[in-house]
PDB file of C-alpha atoms in Angstrom:
ATOM      1  CA  UNK A   1       0.000   0.000   0.000  1.00  0.00           C
ATOM      2  CA  UNK A   2       1.016   3.597  -0.281  1.00  0.00           C
ATOM      3  CA  UNK A   3       1.046   6.430  -2.728  1.00  0.00           C
ATOM      4  CA  UNK A   4       3.666   6.413  -5.496  1.00  0.00           C
ATOM      5  CA  UNK A   5       5.713   9.397  -6.601  1.00  0.00           C
ATOM      6  CA  UNK A   6       4.155  11.844  -9.036  1.00  0.00           C
ATOM      7  CA  UNK A   7       4.871  11.598 -12.752  1.00  0.00           C
ATOM      8  CA  UNK A   8       6.744  14.319 -14.642  1.00  0.00           C
ATOM      9  CA  UNK A   9       3.302  15.881 -15.304  1.00  0.00           C
ATOM     10  CA  UNK A  10       2.718  16.162 -11.541  1.00  0.00           C
ATOM     11  CA  UNK A  11       0.066  13.426 -11.521  1.00  0.00           C
ATOM     12  CA  UNK A  12      -0.211  10.019  -9.920  1.00  0.00           C
ATOM     13  CA  UNK A  13       0.646   7.177 -12.299  1.00  0.00           C
ATOM     14  CA  UNK A  14      -2.444   5.773 -14.047  1.00  0.00           C
ATOM     15  CA  UNK A  15      -3.965   3.248 -11.643  1.00  0.00           C
ATOM     16  CA  UNK A  16      -6.040   3.090  -8.509  1.00  0.00           C
ATOM     17  CA  UNK A  17      -3.672   3.393  -5.565  1.00  0.00           C
ATOM     18  CA  UNK A  18      -4.842   1.991  -2.229  1.00  0.00           C
ATOM     19  CA  UNK A  19      -3.876   4.253   0.655  1.00  0.00           C
ATOM     20  CA  UNK A  20      -4.651   4.536   4.339  1.00  0.00           C
ATOM     21  CA  UNK A  21      -5.438   7.851   5.973  1.00  0.00           C
ATOM     22  CA  UNK A  22      -1.887   7.858   7.363  1.00  0.00           C
ATOM     23  CA  UNK A  23      -0.471   7.335   3.844  1.00  0.00           C
ATOM     24  CA  UNK A  24      -2.571  10.226   2.528  1.00  0.00           C
ATOM     25  CA  UNK A  25      -1.529  12.592   5.309  1.00  0.00           C
ATOM     26  CA  UNK A  26       2.158  11.674   5.003  1.00  0.00           C
ATOM     27  CA  UNK A  27       2.392  11.934   1.213  1.00  0.00           C
ATOM     28  CA  UNK A  28      -0.074  14.711   0.362  1.00  0.00           C
ATOM     29  CA  UNK A  29       0.132  17.087   3.336  1.00  0.00           C
ATOM     30  CA  UNK A  30       3.885  17.569   3.597  1.00  0.00           C
ATOM     31  CA  UNK A  31       4.808  19.737   0.603  1.00  0.00           C
ATOM     32  CA  UNK A  32       3.809  22.946  -1.129  1.00  0.00           C
ATOM     33  CA  UNK A  33       1.423  24.928   1.031  1.00  0.00           C
ATOM     34  CA  UNK A  34       1.391  22.288   3.773  1.00  0.00           C
ATOM     35  CA  UNK A  35      -0.940  24.401   5.939  1.00  0.00           C
ATOM     36  CA  UNK A  36      -3.551  24.515   3.159  1.00  0.00           C
ATOM     37  CA  UNK A  37      -3.097  20.811   2.398  1.00  0.00           C
ATOM     38  CA  UNK A  38      -3.509  19.906   6.085  1.00  0.00           C
ATOM     39  CA  UNK A  39      -6.585  22.114   6.350  1.00  0.00           C
ATOM     40  CA  UNK A  40      -8.184  20.323   3.384  1.00  0.00           C
ATOM     41  CA  UNK A  41      -7.203  16.939   4.825  1.00  0.00           C
ATOM     42  CA  UNK A  42      -8.793  17.805   8.191  1.00  0.00           C
ATOM     43  CA  UNK A  43     -12.016  18.884   6.470  1.00  0.00           C
ATOM     44  CA  UNK A  44     -12.020  15.547   4.630  1.00  0.00           C
ATOM     45  CA  UNK A  45     -11.557  13.699   7.962  1.00  0.00           C
ATOM     46  CA  UNK A  46     -14.515  15.605   9.435  1.00  0.00           C
ATOM     47  CA  UNK A  47     -16.620  14.587   6.411  1.00  0.00           C
ATOM     48  CA  UNK A  48     -15.457  10.974   6.712  1.00  0.00           C
ATOM     49  CA  UNK A  49     -16.490  10.857  10.386  1.00  0.00           C
ATOM     50  CA  UNK A  50     -19.989  11.990   9.404  1.00  0.00           C
ATOM     51  CA  UNK A  51     -20.182   9.282   6.742  1.00  0.00           C
ATOM     52  CA  UNK A  52     -19.054   6.576   9.170  1.00  0.00           C
ATOM     53  CA  UNK A  53     -21.858   7.423  11.617  1.00  0.00           C
ATOM     54  CA  UNK A  54     -24.304   5.856   9.189  1.00  0.00           C
ATOM     55  CA  UNK A  55     -22.948   2.296   9.164  1.00  0.00           C
ATOM     56  CA  UNK A  56     -23.554   2.083   5.420  1.00  0.00           C
ATOM     57  CA  UNK A  57     -21.284   0.251   3.000  1.00  0.00           C
ATOM     58  CA  UNK A  58     -19.291   2.741   0.922  1.00  0.00           C
ATOM     59  CA  UNK A  59     -16.032   3.290  -0.924  1.00  0.00           C
ATOM     60  CA  UNK A  60     -14.137   6.577  -1.201  1.00  0.00           C
ATOM     61  CA  UNK A  61     -11.697   7.716  -3.870  1.00  0.00           C
ATOM     62  CA  UNK A  62      -9.732  10.966  -3.915  1.00  0.00           C
ATOM     63  CA  UNK A  63      -9.123  12.973  -7.072  1.00  0.00           C
ATOM     64  CA  UNK A  64      -8.441  16.529  -8.153  1.00  0.00           C
ATOM     65  CA  UNK A  65      -5.632  18.963  -7.452  1.00  0.00           C
ATOM     66  CA  UNK A  66      -5.124  17.620  -3.911  1.00  0.00           C
ATOM     67  CA  UNK A  67      -3.750  14.368  -5.352  1.00  0.00           C
ATOM     68  CA  UNK A  68      -1.312  16.139  -7.681  1.00  0.00           C
ATOM     69  CA  UNK A  69       1.987  17.913  -7.099  1.00  0.00           C
ATOM     70  CA  UNK A  70       0.211  21.275  -7.303  1.00  0.00           C
ATOM     71  CA  UNK A  71       1.626  23.251  -4.346  1.00  0.00           C
ATOM     72  CA  UNK A  72      -1.686  24.878  -3.380  1.00  0.00           C
ATOM     73  CA  UNK A  73      -4.682  22.694  -4.256  1.00  0.00           C
ATOM     74  CA  UNK A  74      -8.087  24.323  -4.491  1.00  0.00           C
ATOM     75  CA  UNK A  75     -10.058  21.460  -2.997  1.00  0.00           C
ATOM     76  CA  UNK A  76     -10.343  17.694  -2.619  1.00  0.00           C
ATOM     77  CA  UNK A  77     -12.549  15.898  -5.110  1.00  0.00           C
ATOM     78  CA  UNK A  78     -14.222  12.963  -3.365  1.00  0.00           C
ATOM     79  CA  UNK A  79     -15.808  10.108  -5.289  1.00  0.00           C
ATOM     80  CA  UNK A  80     -18.280   8.338  -2.996  1.00  0.00           C
ATOM     81  CA  UNK A  81     -19.860   5.030  -3.975  1.00  0.00           C
ATOM     82  CA  UNK A  82     -22.484   3.784  -1.543  1.00  0.00           C
ATOM     83  CA  UNK A  83     -25.183   1.155  -0.997  1.00  0.00           C
ATOM     84  CA  UNK A  84     -28.255   2.387  -2.850  1.00  0.00           C
ATOM     85  CA  UNK A  85     -30.612   0.830  -0.306  1.00  0.00           C
ATOM     86  CA  UNK A  86     -29.564   3.299   2.371  1.00  0.00           C
ATOM     87  CA  UNK A  87     -31.383   6.598   2.599  1.00  0.00           C
ATOM     88  CA  UNK A  88     -32.289   9.179   5.213  1.00  0.00           C
ATOM     89  CA  UNK A  89     -32.233  12.972   5.382  1.00  0.00           C
ATOM     90  CA  UNK A  90     -28.815  13.327   7.022  1.00  0.00           C
ATOM     91  CA  UNK A  91     -27.288  10.921   4.471  1.00  0.00           C
ATOM     92  CA  UNK A  92     -28.903  12.867   1.638  1.00  0.00           C
ATOM     93  CA  UNK A  93     -27.115  15.984   2.871  1.00  0.00           C
ATOM     94  CA  UNK A  94     -23.789  14.121   2.866  1.00  0.00           C
ATOM     95  CA  UNK A  95     -24.182  13.103  -0.779  1.00  0.00           C
ATOM     96  CA  UNK A  96     -25.490  16.431  -2.097  1.00  0.00           C
ATOM     97  CA  UNK A  97     -22.498  18.320  -3.506  1.00  0.00           C
ATOM     98  CA  UNK A  98     -24.059  21.749  -2.901  1.00  0.00           C
ATOM     99  CA  UNK A  99     -24.635  20.993   0.778  1.00  0.00           C
ATOM    100  CA  UNK A 100     -21.221  19.332   1.154  1.00  0.00           C
ATOM    101  CA  UNK A 101     -19.483  22.408  -0.302  1.00  0.00           C
ATOM    102  CA  UNK A 102     -21.338  24.584   2.227  1.00  0.00           C
ATOM    103  CA  UNK A 103     -20.804  22.383   5.301  1.00  0.00           C
ATOM    104  CA  UNK A 104     -17.326  21.165   4.353  1.00  0.00           C
ATOM    105  CA  UNK A 105     -15.675  24.020   2.410  1.00  0.00           C
ATOM    106  CA  UNK A 106     -12.840  22.598   0.364  1.00  0.00           C
ATOM    107  CA  UNK A 107     -14.590  19.368  -0.563  1.00  0.00           C
ATOM    108  CA  UNK A 108     -16.391  18.531  -3.762  1.00  0.00           C
ATOM    109  CA  UNK A 109     -18.300  15.245  -3.867  1.00  0.00           C
ATOM    110  CA  UNK A 110     -19.497  13.091  -6.736  1.00  0.00           C
ATOM    111  CA  UNK A 111     -21.625  10.091  -5.818  1.00  0.00           C
ATOM    112  CA  UNK A 112     -22.839   6.908  -7.461  1.00  0.00           C
ATOM    113  CA  UNK A 113     -24.203   3.583  -6.317  1.00  0.00           C
ATOM    114  CA  UNK A 114     -21.667   0.990  -5.226  1.00  0.00           C
ATOM    115  CA  UNK A 115     -23.058  -2.019  -7.039  1.00  0.00           C
ATOM    116  CA  UNK A 116     -23.779  -0.762 -10.546  1.00  0.00           C
ATOM    117  CA  UNK A 117     -22.165   0.031 -13.883  1.00  0.00           C
ATOM    118  CA  UNK A 118     -22.022   3.745 -13.145  1.00  0.00           C
ATOM    119  CA  UNK A 119     -19.212   3.094 -10.644  1.00  0.00           C
ATOM    120  CA  UNK A 120     -16.955   1.735 -13.398  1.00  0.00           C
ATOM    121  CA  UNK A 121     -17.876   4.559 -15.778  1.00  0.00           C
ATOM    122  CA  UNK A 122     -17.311   7.186 -13.097  1.00  0.00           C
ATOM    123  CA  UNK A 123     -13.898   5.801 -12.161  1.00  0.00           C
ATOM    124  CA  UNK A 124     -12.885   5.531 -15.809  1.00  0.00           C
ATOM    125  CA  UNK A 125     -13.951   9.131 -16.426  1.00  0.00           C
ATOM    126  CA  UNK A 126     -12.086  10.330 -13.318  1.00  0.00           C
ATOM    127  CA  UNK A 127      -8.813   9.003 -14.755  1.00  0.00           C
ATOM    128  CA  UNK A 128      -9.049  11.623 -17.532  1.00  0.00           C
ATOM    129  CA  UNK A 129      -7.104  14.859 -17.139  1.00  0.00           C
ATOM    130  CA  UNK A 130      -9.152  18.011 -17.731  1.00  0.00           C
ATOM    131  CA  UNK A 131      -8.210  19.843 -20.946  1.00  0.00           C
ATOM    132  CA  UNK A 132      -5.541  17.229 -21.814  1.00  0.00           C
ATOM    133  CA  UNK A 133      -7.083  14.594 -24.107  1.00  0.00           C
ATOM    134  CA  UNK A 134      -5.325  11.254 -23.938  1.00  0.00           C
ATOM    135  CA  UNK A 135      -3.554  11.970 -20.647  1.00  0.00           C
ATOM    136  CA  UNK A 136      -4.697   9.729 -17.796  1.00  0.00           C
ATOM    137  CA  UNK A 137      -3.995   9.992 -14.085  1.00  0.00           C
ATOM    138  CA  UNK A 138      -4.170   7.840 -11.001  1.00  0.00           C
ATOM    139  CA  UNK A 139      -6.731   7.984  -8.212  1.00  0.00           C
ATOM    140  CA  UNK A 140      -6.491   7.128  -4.533  1.00  0.00           C
ATOM    141  CA  UNK A 141      -8.829   4.566  -3.001  1.00  0.00           C
ATOM    142  CA  UNK A 142      -9.106   5.318   0.711  1.00  0.00           C
ATOM    143  CA  UNK A 143      -8.611   2.161   2.759  1.00  0.00           C
ATOM    144  CA  UNK A 144     -10.516   2.463   6.035  1.00  0.00           C
TER     145      UNK A 144
END
């Protein structure tokens, strides 16, 4: 487990990289604007604690500028795949990107059901690099 070094483009190598919370903090919060990176990480941890309260099966992947060599990332993109049978008002707020951005500034969330084709399509799409056709990047799967 662990997070590999960035490519010459400043991206993770194309793959899904399994990483613990300790791996993420060590690798992604210790360079560039470390204060900003740690602040974003702590907001993510707060969000994760809220998710865990629900005892629902889910998987989390991290994407966006936080998982690049960019010194000052704008936010953390969170891909959340969850059990479609679970639903209540508090959970709905945790999967609504507009509410997440308000309650957890610095996070952006994209959700899909865990056991369906949209998970594969979403992950495949997330490997693309914005405005750079043909360039693919790695993602981090958070191991809890």
